[in-house]
Amino acid sequence: MKDLHVLLSAVLFPSTVKAFTVTVTSSILPRISTNPITYSSNHRRHHHHNYQHALMSTQNRSPLEELELTWSDKQAPIEELEVSYGEQSRLYRRDFFTHELWVYHRSPFRFTRNLSTLLKSGVVRQLLPETFLIAMVSTFLVVFNSFLVVGYDDLAGVHHAALFGGVLPLLKLPTEPFTLSSSALSLLLGTFACVCWVGNYWKLFLFELSFLFYFFSPTLQNYLKVFRTNSAYKRWDEARKAWGVMVNNSRTILRQTSAWIFKADLPAAEKQRLMKRVADAVWLFPRAEQRHLLSKREDEEAYQTAVRERLWSNPELAEDMVSFERHRPSRALYEMTTAINEIPIEMFRRVAVDESVSHLCDAMGGTLVCEEAFCQIV
Amino acid sequence: MKVKDLSPNAVSCLLLLGCDRIFSSPVPTIYTRHAARFLEFWLLFMPLCLWDPLGSSWNHIAMIPVGAVISFFLLGIDELAIQLEEPFSVLPLANIAGGIGKSADEHVEWLNELLERNGELNDYRP
């Protein structure tokens, strides 16, 4: 099986095969260190994740971590995975629907359409190695059982005896452990209910999958999978809601400040300057957040260009937003707060607009008062 | 502070997880790993149970495509979960952030229009 994976990796990540052959011995036969495992639990917690493993240098790994680090992580470095077909296809999943797209989405030809694009699917490409592996297991069983155990039919349909008839065991298992038990049905419906919430083409996939559950999956697997898809979808939904809050509160800030600036006792040029500063800051925050959440590889260049173009009236801020790298959205919120603070408005209005800025901050970082019981009082 | 004192906006905010939190903490990786191990283990042994049901095909040859299709669809579920777990790179962030930028531009314009109508821009042009 490992050889098969090597072969597949040679197809998928050709340039890493050489590096892989160097490391494969240490991963198949993990080095047994004579040192006791002395790392602290803290150290363990920070480095237990597979991808962090992949980024760590070899000499820093403890024996246990070496064991946990599977060979496939070494075999495909992050840089290569980042530009793989499956990863790149994520760029095309950022659906932002319009009326026309909804019509397309509901089209009666959606089933054949989705089937016809099967080979372009990033999901399919991602799963190709594993699917191929299972197909190879099946092939092995067919060859082994037919030729060595029960005999085989040739192309003319004539039966031939097995090579070692009666010596080797027939490799098979009963179907029962693999079939569905009745309690799994409710969990299956759980998948379906969850799937109905998904607002894009993912739902088609899951719809088909739930039927396969019905035929082939044991209870436990259903449970696990329902949990997996549910929790993943919940995260997607929460992320989208957080951005919804950002949109709403940005508009609130613009609406309030523009009206209040208009009524302020200032010359027109000053009003325009203040408004431009607030508007730039309101644009800057989501742009910085976007860059913060996307990879540097994808967005850094576009971000720098956009910031320099948009903040032409304030080049110092633009350079700050480029050179400061740790958490740019915070820097943008700081700019927004100082911009608002510059407006001569009365205290109550200042409090009101600052509340909206705080909501932006919450959507960015997560609120401290996220208690379900607290919300249920409402 | 009581809940009724909060604005509707603030209440909706309480329900949220922020972007940073979602980004930096995955679904606990013990779940992900266990799911992957369980699924892979199950799928590796699954072809063994296909021998009898697909006995009517020539030399049980249907095991190969059927095994591949089943594994594809089951692995697909885990793949979808993995794909959605970090949602930001599949969300249209550029459209959303761009939309906020357009709103900001519009408000600047609207203020200018108001100032112009009010006669405040007579001696000044941006």
mmCIF file of C-alpha atoms in Angstrom, chain B residues 22-100:
data_model
loop_
_atom_site.group_PDB
_atom_site.id
_atom_site.type_symbol
_atom_site.label_atom_id
_atom_site.label_comp_id
_atom_site.label_asym_id
_atom_site.label_seq_id
_atom_site.Cartn_x
_atom_site.Cartn_y
_atom_site.Cartn_z
ATOM 1 C CA ILE B 22 -12.854 30.538 13.652
ATOM 2 C CA PHE B 23 -9.625 30.955 11.738
ATOM 3 C CA SER B 24 -7.243 30.096 14.528
ATOM 4 C CA SER B 25 -9.099 27.193 16.130
ATOM 5 C CA PRO B 26 -10.088 24.224 13.971
ATOM 6 C CA VAL B 27 -12.646 21.619 14.985
ATOM 7 C CA PRO B 28 -10.590 19.814 17.638
ATOM 8 C CA THR B 29 -8.129 17.799 15.611
ATOM 9 C CA ILE B 30 -8.774 14.635 17.602
ATOM 10 C CA TYR B 31 -12.159 14.474 15.861
ATOM 11 C CA THR B 32 -10.656 15.029 12.454
ATOM 12 C CA ARG B 33 -7.960 12.459 12.952
ATOM 13 C CA HIS B 34 -10.302 9.873 14.379
ATOM 14 C CA ALA B 35 -12.748 10.401 11.533
ATOM 15 C CA ALA B 36 -9.953 9.981 9.000
ATOM 16 C CA ARG B 37 -8.610 6.834 10.652
ATOM 17 C CA PHE B 38 -12.013 5.274 11.081
ATOM 18 C CA LEU B 39 -13.072 6.059 7.533
ATOM 19 C CA GLU B 40 -9.855 4.789 5.993
ATOM 20 C CA PHE B 41 -9.919 1.605 8.065
ATOM 21 C CA TRP B 42 -13.562 0.976 7.182
ATOM 22 C CA LEU B 43 -12.971 1.571 3.500
ATOM 23 C CA LEU B 44 -9.902 -0.678 3.352
ATOM 24 C CA PHE B 45 -11.956 -3.625 4.620
ATOM 25 C CA MET B 46 -15.135 -2.725 2.748
ATOM 26 C CA PRO B 47 -14.126 -4.520 -0.499
ATOM 27 C CA LEU B 48 -14.037 -7.799 1.456
ATOM 28 C CA CYS B 49 -17.782 -7.616 1.966
ATOM 29 C CA LEU B 50 -18.436 -6.921 -1.709
ATOM 30 C CA TRP B 51 -17.258 -10.400 -2.762
ATOM 31 C CA ASP B 52 -20.573 -12.167 -2.095
ATOM 32 C CA PRO B 53 -23.071 -9.485 -3.212
ATOM 33 C CA LEU B 54 -21.325 -8.985 -6.549
ATOM 34 C CA GLY B 55 -20.812 -12.682 -7.283
ATOM 35 C CA SER B 56 -23.024 -12.602 -10.352
ATOM 36 C CA SER B 57 -20.561 -10.453 -12.283
ATOM 37 C CA TRP B 58 -17.727 -12.003 -14.266
ATOM 38 C CA ASN B 59 -15.125 -13.118 -11.712
ATOM 39 C CA HIS B 60 -16.713 -10.661 -9.224
ATOM 40 C CA ILE B 61 -15.140 -7.921 -11.337
ATOM 41 C CA ALA B 62 -17.849 -5.401 -10.356
ATOM 42 C CA MET B 63 -16.121 -5.158 -6.971
ATOM 43 C CA ILE B 64 -13.565 -2.803 -8.440
ATOM 44 C CA PRO B 65 -15.813 -0.010 -9.746
ATOM 45 C CA VAL B 66 -18.340 -0.414 -6.947
ATOM 46 C CA GLY B 67 -15.627 -0.228 -4.289
ATOM 47 C CA ALA B 68 -14.173 2.862 -5.922
ATOM 48 C CA VAL B 69 -17.532 4.616 -6.169
ATOM 49 C CA ILE B 70 -18.484 3.892 -2.566
ATOM 50 C CA SER B 71 -15.128 5.072 -1.311
ATOM 51 C CA PHE B 72 -15.357 8.209 -3.424
ATOM 52 C CA PHE B 73 -18.725 9.208 -2.026
ATOM 53 C CA LEU B 74 -17.847 8.432 1.586
ATOM 54 C CA LEU B 75 -14.470 10.115 1.408
ATOM 55 C CA GLY B 76 -16.279 12.990 -0.252
ATOM 56 C CA ILE B 77 -18.199 13.726 2.935
ATOM 57 C CA ASP B 78 -15.041 14.030 4.940
ATOM 58 C CA GLU B 79 -13.528 16.107 2.151
ATOM 59 C CA LEU B 80 -16.456 18.536 2.179
ATOM 60 C CA ALA B 81 -16.163 18.911 5.926
ATOM 61 C CA ILE B 82 -12.447 19.584 5.585
ATOM 62 C CA GLN B 83 -13.079 22.066 2.781
ATOM 63 C CA LEU B 84 -15.642 24.027 4.800
ATOM 64 C CA GLU B 85 -13.741 23.932 8.065
ATOM 65 C CA GLU B 86 -11.703 27.016 7.171
ATOM 66 C CA PRO B 87 -14.516 28.953 5.512
ATOM 67 C CA PHE B 88 -12.821 32.205 4.606
ATOM 68 C CA SER B 89 -11.078 31.061 1.467
ATOM 69 C CA VAL B 90 -14.416 29.809 0.109
ATOM 70 C CA LEU B 91 -16.333 32.954 1.060
ATOM 71 C CA PRO B 92 -16.604 35.860 -1.396
ATOM 72 C CA LEU B 93 -14.623 38.187 0.851
ATOM 73 C CA ALA B 94 -13.557 40.413 -2.052
ATOM 74 C CA ASN B 95 -17.202 41.018 -2.994
ATOM 75 C CA ILE B 96 -18.255 41.741 0.583
ATOM 76 C CA ALA B 97 -15.327 44.037 1.356
ATOM 77 C CA GLY B 98 -15.728 45.701 -2.038
ATOM 78 C CA GLY B 99 -19.405 46.297 -1.273
ATOM 79 C CA ILE B 100 -18.499 48.087 1.945
#
